[in-house]
Each structure stands twice: as C-alpha cells, then as structure tokens.
CSV table of C-alpha atoms in Angstrom, one decimal:
chain,number,residue,atom,x,y,z
A,1,MET,CA,-57.8,25.2,-27.0
A,2,SER,CA,-56.7,22.2,-25.8
A,3,TYR,CA,-53.0,24.3,-25.3
A,4,LEU,CA,-55.2,26.6,-23.1
A,5,ILE,CA,-56.8,24.0,-21.3
A,6,ILE,CA,-53.6,22.3,-19.9
A,7,CYS,CA,-52.1,25.5,-19.2
A,8,LEU,CA,-54.9,26.2,-17.0
A,9,ALA,CA,-54.6,23.0,-15.5
A,10,LEU,CA,-51.0,23.6,-14.6
A,11,LEU,CA,-52.2,26.7,-12.7
A,12,LEU,CA,-54.7,24.6,-10.1
A,13,PRO,CA,-53.4,24.2,-7.4
A,14,THR,CA,-52.8,19.9,-6.7
A,15,PRO,CA,-54.9,18.5,-3.4
A,16,VAL,CA,-51.9,18.7,-0.8
A,17,PHE,CA,-51.9,15.2,0.1
A,18,GLY,CA,-49.0,13.4,2.5
A,19,LYS,CA,-48.6,15.2,5.1
A,20,TRP,CA,-48.2,12.5,7.3
A,21,ILE,CA,-46.7,8.7,7.1
A,22,THR,CA,-47.6,7.3,10.2
A,23,GLY,CA,-46.3,4.0,11.8
A,24,TYR,CA,-47.1,2.2,14.8
A,25,TYR,CA,-44.7,0.7,16.7
A,26,SER,CA,-45.2,-1.6,19.7
A,27,ILE,CA,-43.3,-3.0,22.5
A,28,SER,CA,-41.3,-6.1,20.5
A,29,SER,CA,-37.9,-8.2,20.9
A,30,ILE,CA,-37.9,-8.4,17.3
A,31,GLN,CA,-37.2,-4.6,16.7
A,32,PRO,CA,-35.8,-2.3,18.7
A,33,ILE,CA,-36.4,0.9,19.4
A,34,SER,CA,-33.3,2.2,18.1
A,35,ALA,CA,-34.2,-0.1,15.2
A,36,ILE,CA,-37.2,2.4,14.2
A,37,PRO,CA,-36.4,4.1,10.6
A,38,TRP,CA,-37.3,7.6,11.6
A,39,HIS,CA,-36.8,8.7,8.1
A,40,ASN,CA,-39.7,7.0,6.5
A,41,TYR,CA,-42.4,8.6,9.6
A,42,THR,CA,-43.4,11.9,10.6
A,43,HIS,CA,-45.1,10.3,13.4
A,44,ILE,CA,-44.3,7.2,15.1
A,45,ILE,CA,-47.3,5.8,17.4
A,46,HIS,CA,-46.7,4.0,20.5
A,47,PHE,CA,-48.8,0.9,20.6
A,48,ALA,CA,-50.6,0.6,23.5
A,49,ALA,CA,-51.7,1.9,26.2
A,50,ALA,CA,-55.5,1.4,27.9
A,51,PRO,CA,-58.8,2.9,29.4
A,52,GLY,CA,-57.8,1.9,34.0
A,53,LEU,CA,-60.0,2.0,36.7
A,54,ASN,CA,-61.9,5.0,37.6
A,55,GLY,CA,-61.1,7.0,34.9
A,56,THR,CA,-57.0,6.1,35.1
A,57,VAL,CA,-54.6,5.7,31.9
A,58,ASP,CA,-53.3,1.9,32.2
A,59,PHE,CA,-50.1,1.0,31.0
A,60,HIS,CA,-51.3,-2.4,29.1
A,61,TYR,CA,-48.6,-3.2,26.8
A,62,LEU,CA,-46.2,-0.3,27.6
A,63,THR,CA,-43.9,0.4,30.9
A,64,PRO,CA,-42.5,3.7,31.8
A,65,GLU,CA,-39.2,2.7,30.6
A,66,ARG,CA,-40.0,1.9,27.1
A,67,SER,CA,-42.3,5.1,26.9
A,68,ARG,CA,-38.9,7.2,28.5
A,69,GLU,CA,-36.9,5.5,25.7
A,70,ILE,CA,-38.7,6.1,22.6
A,71,VAL,CA,-39.3,9.5,23.9
A,72,ARG,CA,-35.3,10.1,23.9
A,73,ALA,CA,-35.2,8.6,21.1
A,74,ARG,CA,-37.2,10.9,19.3
A,75,PRO,CA,-35.2,12.8,16.4
A,76,ASN,CA,-35.9,16.6,15.9
A,77,GLY,CA,-38.7,17.0,13.4
A,78,LYS,CA,-40.8,14.0,14.5
A,79,LYS,CA,-43.7,13.2,16.5
A,80,VAL,CA,-44.2,10.1,19.4
A,81,LEU,CA,-47.8,9.9,20.4
A,82,VAL,CA,-49.5,7.4,22.6
A,83,CYS,CA,-52.2,5.0,21.2
A,84,ILE,CA,-54.7,4.0,23.7
A,85,MET,CA,-56.7,1.2,22.9
A,86,ASP,CA,-59.3,-1.0,23.5
A,87,GLY,CA,-58.4,-2.9,26.4
A,88,GLY,CA,-58.4,-2.5,30.3
A,89,VAL,CA,-61.6,-1.4,32.0
A,90,GLY,CA,-62.7,-0.2,28.2
A,91,PHE,CA,-63.7,2.7,26.6
A,92,ARG,CA,-67.0,2.9,27.7
A,93,GLU,CA,-67.1,2.7,31.3
A,94,ALA,CA,-63.9,5.4,30.9
A,95,THR,CA,-66.1,8.0,29.2
A,96,SER,CA,-69.0,7.5,31.5
A,97,PRO,CA,-70.6,10.8,32.5
A,98,GLU,CA,-68.8,10.0,35.8
A,99,THR,CA,-65.1,9.7,34.7
A,100,LEU,CA,-65.1,11.2,31.0
A,101,ASN,CA,-63.4,14.3,32.7
A,102,ARG,CA,-60.9,12.5,34.8
A,103,PHE,CA,-60.1,10.3,32.1
A,104,ALA,CA,-59.3,12.8,29.7
A,105,ARG,CA,-57.3,14.6,32.2
A,106,SER,CA,-55.5,11.0,33.0
A,107,ILE,CA,-54.8,11.0,29.4
A,108,ALA,CA,-53.1,14.7,29.1
A,109,GLU,CA,-51.2,14.0,32.7
A,110,PHE,CA,-49.7,10.4,31.3
A,111,ILE,CA,-48.7,12.4,27.9
A,112,ASN,CA,-47.1,15.3,30.0
A,113,GLN,CA,-45.2,13.1,32.1
A,114,TYR,CA,-43.6,11.2,29.5
A,115,GLY,CA,-43.0,13.5,26.8
A,116,TYR,CA,-45.4,12.2,23.9
A,117,ASP,CA,-46.7,14.7,21.5
A,118,GLY,CA,-50.1,13.7,21.6
A,119,VAL,CA,-52.6,10.8,21.6
A,120,ASP,CA,-54.2,8.0,19.0
A,121,ILE,CA,-57.4,6.8,19.8
A,122,ASP,CA,-58.3,3.2,18.8
A,123,TRP,CA,-61.6,2.6,20.0
A,124,GLU,CA,-63.1,0.1,17.9
A,125,LYS,CA,-65.9,-2.1,20.1
A,126,ASP,CA,-68.8,-1.5,22.3
A,127,ILE,CA,-68.7,1.9,20.5
A,128,ASP,CA,-71.0,4.8,22.1
A,129,VAL,CA,-71.2,8.0,19.6
A,130,ASN,CA,-72.3,10.6,22.4
A,131,GLN,CA,-69.5,9.2,24.8
A,132,PHE,CA,-66.4,9.2,21.9
A,133,GLU,CA,-67.4,12.4,20.6
A,134,LYS,CA,-67.1,14.0,24.1
A,135,LEU,CA,-64.0,12.3,24.7
A,136,ILE,CA,-62.4,14.0,21.8
A,137,ARG,CA,-63.8,17.1,22.5
A,138,GLU,CA,-62.6,17.1,26.0
A,139,LEU,CA,-59.2,16.1,25.3
A,140,ARG,CA,-58.7,19.0,22.5
A,141,ASN,CA,-60.0,21.6,25.3
A,142,ILE,CA,-57.5,20.2,27.5
A,143,MET,CA,-54.6,20.5,25.1
A,144,PRO,CA,-54.7,22.8,22.1
A,145,ARG,CA,-51.5,22.4,21.1
A,146,LYS,CA,-50.7,18.3,21.4
A,147,VAL,CA,-52.0,15.9,18.1
A,148,ILE,CA,-54.8,14.3,18.5
A,149,THR,CA,-55.5,11.1,16.0
A,150,LEU,CA,-58.5,8.3,15.8
A,151,ALA,CA,-57.9,5.2,13.6
A,152,GLY,CA,-61.3,3.2,12.8
A,153,GLY,CA,-63.4,1.9,10.2
A,154,ASN,CA,-66.9,1.8,8.8
A,155,TRP,CA,-68.2,-0.3,11.7
A,156,GLY,CA,-70.3,1.1,15.1
A,157,ASP,CA,-71.1,4.7,13.5
A,158,MET,CA,-67.7,5.6,13.5
A,159,PRO,CA,-67.7,7.5,10.3
A,160,SER,CA,-70.3,9.7,12.0
A,161,VAL,CA,-67.7,10.7,15.3
A,162,ALA,CA,-64.8,11.3,13.0
A,163,SER,CA,-67.2,13.7,10.6
A,164,VAL,CA,-68.7,15.4,14.3
A,165,SER,CA,-65.0,15.5,15.6
A,166,GLN,CA,-62.9,16.5,12.5
A,167,THR,CA,-61.9,20.1,13.3
A,168,ASP,CA,-60.4,18.3,16.6
A,169,LEU,CA,-58.9,15.5,15.2
A,170,ASP,CA,-55.5,16.2,13.1
A,171,GLN,CA,-55.6,12.7,11.8
A,172,ILE,CA,-58.5,9.9,10.8
A,173,ASN,CA,-56.8,7.2,9.5
A,174,VAL,CA,-59.1,4.9,8.3
A,175,MET,CA,-58.1,0.8,9.3
A,176,CYS,CA,-57.9,-0.6,5.3
A,177,TYR,CA,-57.0,-4.1,6.1
A,178,ASP,CA,-58.4,-7.2,7.4
A,179,MET,CA,-60.5,-7.4,4.8
A,180,ASP,CA,-61.0,-11.2,4.8
A,181,VAL,CA,-62.1,-11.5,8.4
A,182,GLY,CA,-65.7,-11.8,8.1
A,183,HIS,CA,-66.2,-11.0,4.3
A,184,GLY,CA,-68.8,-12.9,2.0
A,185,CYS,CA,-68.9,-13.4,-1.5
A,186,SER,CA,-72.6,-13.0,-2.7
A,187,GLY,CA,-72.9,-13.7,1.1
A,188,LEU,CA,-70.9,-17.1,1.4
A,189,ASP,CA,-67.1,-17.2,2.9
A,190,CYS,CA,-64.5,-16.9,0.3
A,191,THR,CA,-60.6,-16.4,-0.3
A,192,TRP,CA,-59.8,-12.5,-0.3
A,193,TYR,CA,-57.6,-9.8,0.0
A,194,ASN,CA,-56.4,-8.6,3.8
A,195,SER,CA,-56.0,-5.4,1.8
A,196,SER,CA,-56.7,-4.3,-1.5
A,197,VAL,CA,-57.6,-0.3,-3.1
A,198,PHE,CA,-60.5,-0.8,-5.3
A,199,GLN,CA,-64.1,-2.8,-5.0
A,200,GLY,CA,-63.5,-3.4,-8.7
A,201,GLY,CA,-66.8,-2.5,-9.5
A,202,GLU,CA,-68.0,-5.6,-7.3
A,203,ALA,CA,-70.3,-4.7,-4.6
A,204,ASP,CA,-69.6,-7.6,-2.6
A,205,LYS,CA,-66.0,-7.4,-2.5
A,206,HIS,CA,-64.6,-5.1,0.7
A,207,ALA,CA,-61.5,-2.9,-0.4
A,208,CYS,CA,-59.7,0.1,1.2
A,209,GLU,CA,-62.2,2.7,-1.0
A,210,TRP,CA,-65.4,0.9,0.5
A,211,ARG,CA,-64.4,1.6,3.9
A,212,VAL,CA,-62.9,5.5,3.2
A,213,ARG,CA,-66.2,6.0,1.7
A,214,ALA,CA,-68.1,5.8,4.5
A,215,PHE,CA,-66.2,8.4,5.8
A,216,LEU,CA,-65.8,10.4,2.7
A,217,LEU,CA,-70.0,10.2,3.1
A,218,ALA,CA,-70.4,11.2,6.2
A,219,GLY,CA,-68.3,14.8,5.4
A,220,VAL,CA,-65.1,13.9,6.2
A,221,ALA,CA,-62.6,16.3,4.4
A,222,ALA,CA,-60.4,14.3,2.6
A,223,SER,CA,-57.5,15.8,3.9
A,224,LYS,CA,-58.2,14.6,7.3
A,225,ILE,CA,-58.2,11.0,5.7
A,226,GLY,CA,-55.4,8.7,6.4
A,227,ILE,CA,-54.7,5.5,4.6
A,228,GLY,CA,-54.2,2.8,6.6
A,229,ILE,CA,-52.1,-0.6,5.0
A,230,PRO,CA,-51.0,-3.5,6.7
A,231,LEU,CA,-47.4,-4.7,7.0
A,232,TYR,CA,-48.5,-7.9,7.4
A,233,GLY,CA,-50.7,-11.0,5.0
A,234,ARG,CA,-53.1,-13.4,5.0
A,235,ARG,CA,-52.0,-17.0,3.9
A,236,HIS,CA,-55.3,-19.3,3.1
A,237,VAL,CA,-55.2,-22.4,2.5
A,238,GLY,CA,-57.0,-24.5,0.4
A,239,ALA,CA,-57.1,-22.1,-2.6
A,240,THR,CA,-54.9,-20.5,-5.0
A,241,GLU,CA,-56.9,-17.5,-5.9
A,242,PRO,CA,-59.1,-14.7,-4.5
A,243,GLY,CA,-62.7,-15.1,-5.1
A,244,VAL,CA,-62.9,-18.8,-4.5
A,245,LYS,CA,-66.2,-19.7,-2.8
A,246,GLY,CA,-66.0,-22.2,0.9
A,247,LYS,CA,-64.4,-21.9,4.3
A,248,PHE,CA,-60.7,-22.2,4.0
A,249,PRO,CA,-58.0,-21.8,7.2
A,250,ARG,CA,-56.9,-18.6,7.2
A,251,TYR,CA,-53.5,-17.0,9.1
A,252,THR,CA,-51.8,-13.9,9.7
A,253,VAL,CA,-48.0,-13.8,8.1
A,254,TYR,CA,-45.9,-11.3,8.7
A,255,TYR,CA,-43.9,-9.3,6.1
A,256,ARG,CA,-41.0,-10.0,7.4
A,257,ASP,CA,-41.3,-14.1,7.8
A,258,LEU,CA,-43.0,-13.9,4.4
A,259,ALA,CA,-40.3,-12.5,2.4
A,260,VAL,CA,-37.3,-15.0,4.4
A,261,ASP,CA,-40.5,-17.9,3.4
A,262,GLN,CA,-37.9,-19.6,0.8
A,263,GLU,CA,-40.5,-22.1,-0.4
A,264,ARG,CA,-43.3,-19.1,-0.6
A,265,TRP,CA,-41.6,-16.4,-1.6
A,266,GLN,CA,-40.7,-17.4,-5.4
A,267,GLN,CA,-41.5,-14.7,-8.1
A,268,ALA,CA,-43.3,-17.8,-10.4
A,269,TYR,CA,-46.1,-17.4,-7.3
A,270,GLN,CA,-46.0,-13.7,-7.5
A,271,ARG,CA,-49.1,-12.0,-8.7
A,272,TYR,CA,-50.6,-9.1,-9.1
A,273,ASP,CA,-54.3,-7.8,-9.1
A,274,ALA,CA,-54.6,-4.7,-11.4
A,275,VAL,CA,-58.2,-4.4,-10.8
A,276,HIS,CA,-58.8,-4.6,-7.3
A,277,LYS,CA,-54.8,-3.6,-6.9
A,278,ALA,CA,-53.5,-6.0,-4.5
A,279,ASN,CA,-50.3,-8.4,-4.1
A,280,TYR,CA,-50.8,-11.7,-3.8
A,281,LEU,CA,-48.9,-15.3,-3.8
A,282,SER,CA,-50.9,-18.3,-5.8
A,283,ILE,CA,-48.9,-21.5,-4.8
A,284,GLU,CA,-50.4,-24.4,-6.2
A,285,PRO,CA,-47.8,-26.7,-5.3
A,286,LEU,CA,-48.4,-25.9,-1.3
A,287,ASN,CA,-52.7,-25.0,-2.0
A,288,GLU,CA,-52.6,-21.7,-0.9
A,289,PHE,CA,-53.5,-18.6,-1.5
A,290,VAL,CA,-51.3,-15.7,0.1
A,291,SER,CA,-52.6,-12.0,0.3
A,292,TYR,CA,-49.8,-9.4,1.4
A,293,THR,CA,-48.9,-5.8,1.2
A,294,GLY,CA,-46.2,-5.2,-2.1
A,295,THR,CA,-44.9,-2.3,-3.8
A,296,GLN,CA,-47.2,-2.8,-6.7
A,297,PHE,CA,-50.2,-2.0,-4.1
A,298,ILE,CA,-48.2,0.8,-2.1
A,299,ALA,CA,-47.4,2.6,-5.5
A,300,ASP,CA,-50.9,1.9,-6.8
A,301,THR,CA,-52.6,3.1,-3.3
A,302,VAL,CA,-50.3,6.4,-2.9
A,303,ALA,CA,-51.4,7.3,-6.2
A,304,TRP,CA,-54.8,7.1,-5.0
A,305,MET,CA,-54.3,9.0,-2.3
A,306,ARG,CA,-52.6,11.6,-4.5
A,307,SER,CA,-55.7,11.9,-7.1
A,308,ALA,CA,-58.2,11.9,-4.3
A,309,GLY,CA,-56.2,14.4,-1.8
A,310,PHE,CA,-55.9,12.4,0.8
A,311,GLY,CA,-53.8,13.8,4.1
A,312,GLY,CA,-51.8,11.0,4.2
A,313,ILE,CA,-51.0,7.6,5.2
A,314,MET,CA,-50.9,4.9,8.1
A,315,GLU,CA,-48.3,1.3,8.6
A,316,PHE,CA,-49.4,-1.1,11.1
A,317,VAL,CA,-47.0,-2.2,12.5
A,318,THR,CA,-43.2,-1.5,12.1
A,319,GLU,CA,-42.0,-4.7,13.7
A,320,TYR,CA,-43.8,-6.8,11.1
A,321,GLU,CA,-41.9,-5.6,8.0
A,322,TYR,CA,-38.2,-5.3,9.5
A,323,LEU,CA,-36.0,-7.9,8.2
A,324,SER,CA,-33.0,-7.6,10.8
A,325,GLY,CA,-30.6,-9.6,8.8
A,326,GLN,CA,-30.5,-6.7,6.4
A,327,ILE,CA,-28.7,-3.1,6.4
A,328,GLY,CA,-29.8,0.3,5.6
A,329,ASP,CA,-33.1,0.8,4.1
A,330,ALA,CA,-33.3,-3.3,3.4
A,331,ARG,CA,-34.5,-3.7,6.8
A,332,TYR,CA,-37.9,-1.4,5.8
A,333,PRO,CA,-38.4,-2.4,2.5
A,334,LEU,CA,-42.5,-1.8,2.8
A,335,SER,CA,-41.9,1.7,4.6
A,336,THR,CA,-38.9,3.0,2.2
A,337,THR,CA,-41.3,2.2,-0.5
A,338,VAL,CA,-44.5,4.6,1.1
A,339,ARG,CA,-41.6,7.3,2.0
A,340,ASN,CA,-40.3,7.3,-1.7
A,341,GLU,CA,-43.9,7.0,-3.3
A,342,VAL,CA,-45.1,9.6,-1.5
A,343,LEU,CA,-42.2,11.8,-2.0
A,344,ARG,CA,-42.3,11.2,-5.4
A,345,ARG,CA,-45.6,12.3,-6.4
A,346,GLY,CA,-45.1,15.3,-4.5
A,347,GLY,CA,-46.0,14.5,-1.1
A,348,LYS,CA,-45.6,17.4,1.9
A,349,LYS,CA,-43.4,14.6,4.1
C-alpha cells in the first residue's frame, strides 16, 4: 500500500515555482550597469520613475541616458522593466478620473520610447483601491503584451487590489522586509528580524508567511505571488537577541558593508533561528543584534516557495550585495545563492 502511495505521489505534478527571479537595480555609483549579474535573474526592474504633473511620468531617480544604457545592456532572454514608485505628485493625483487614462498612456509611451519590456507599479502610500485597480486594468488594455508587475504588502487593502487585478498582472511581489519597523511584541517595541520566513506560532511576530497570508486569503493564486527578500539588514544597538522588549536604535546595513566588516562579521557571532528561519548576528562585545539575509534564510525561503507553489522571488536591490573587490559570482553571494537554490529545487528559471 505504501509503495502504491509513493508511486502515485511521483505521478502528481509538482507545483510550478520559481518562474521568475526578479531583481531591483537602482542608479548607483557602487554597481555600474555593466556589473549587473543578469545570469542570476529573469527580470531586472529599473528603480525608479514616478508620477509627474498632469498625468505624465517623471524621471525621478532615472535619466534618459541610464534608461537607454540598461536596455542596451539587456541580454537575450532577459526582461527589463521600469518601476513607477511613490514620489512626484503621487499616484492618487495621477490616477484621478481626470488624468488616469493620460497617465496610463504616458507610462506606455515611456516604455516604448526607451525600450523597456514592461512596468512595475510600486504604490505603497495613500492608496485608493478603486483608482489602483483601474490603473492596472488600463495599463493591460493599452499594453496587452508587456510585463506588468506589482510590489506591495498587507496594508492599504493592497491584497484586495492584487486579487481583483491578478489576471492583468504577471507578478505580485510581496515585500517581506522591514518587518522590524513599527513592530510590536505584545504591543511593545522590541528587537526583531528585518525578514524571517515564519511566525513560529507567535501571532505577534511579523514574518513573510504573515504578509503573504493576507494575499492568499484575498484569493490571489500562489502561482502569481513572488517572495520579496532584502539584500540589506538591520542593526539594533542595546540588545543581542531577537524579541527583547524596549526601544533600541536601529540602523539599516547593506550586505556589501556587513560582509567586509571585520569587527562584526565573525563566525562566533553568527546565529540561525531555525524556528522563524532567519539569520542574525549576536555581538556581545558591542551589545548589538544584527538581522541579515544569509544563505540559510535563502535556502529555507526557496524550500517554502517550492512547497507552496509560489511563482517567483524578488530581491531588493542588487547594489546592496555587490562586493566590488571580488570576482565572478563571489561579487554577488546572495543572488547567486538564490539562483542556485531555485535551480536545485527544480525552478523554471
């Protein structure tokens, strides 16, 4: 009987996962466009333009030259999208009834003019659900063959927007980071992970599964969901472990800086929370707790993705991991680990 069950299980289709590995790239003197590890990604999102006056697109962080450069650098088979983020006049004004159609057409014209393969919508603040849904619908009507993605979290009714709009979206990337910002341990401030996979049965702990659950409960298909992971961490001063109650100064730390910090990046300080699935440093001499994205966290994230049948993974942002003093894949330790884990587990990249 057990042999029959095993045989039947082998015949069942494995949930398709890992259809995309998307990375954000921002304008930076740290990592030139020529140093983007295209082989680690299926999609690169150029960060970022913003809504402009009267339904236009504002270059914001971008320039025409950089837009042309990144599109020219795109290898065959890879996609480059432009991100439209909160900024400029803001999405709410740009998607008003008077300017919505003009704004959607301005996005399409921007994409066509500079040769992008699609657009990523990063509307996180002051969300108008009705206008958000109409924007996505209008973009799909205007650009039926372009890639359209959304980045967001479980706030501002964004899960409902994603659910209603999922047939018009190619990727819905859930931002599983900044979990320690505004976080409460039983209503109090505390040290916590910038990103962890699971809550570990603790309802007051924020984690990726908690943020993703809101999208699944709203009716978003798992195959449309991408798990967004940070290539940066957080340093808390005044405690050495997670879950310590109190107010502690916290600072964002990029992986590229942490990995070369000889004072902090020592094996003796490295810990892994096997319950919540999170890497961290416990540095007693400095009285610091540092949450960071490490290889164990990545492996467990990809394993969870596969078991749940999530569509892909997103990384923010490529320059944060870039080790310019290294060569080859050693310059990109985190995104290389993501790629290898996805392929090792049968992803479709």
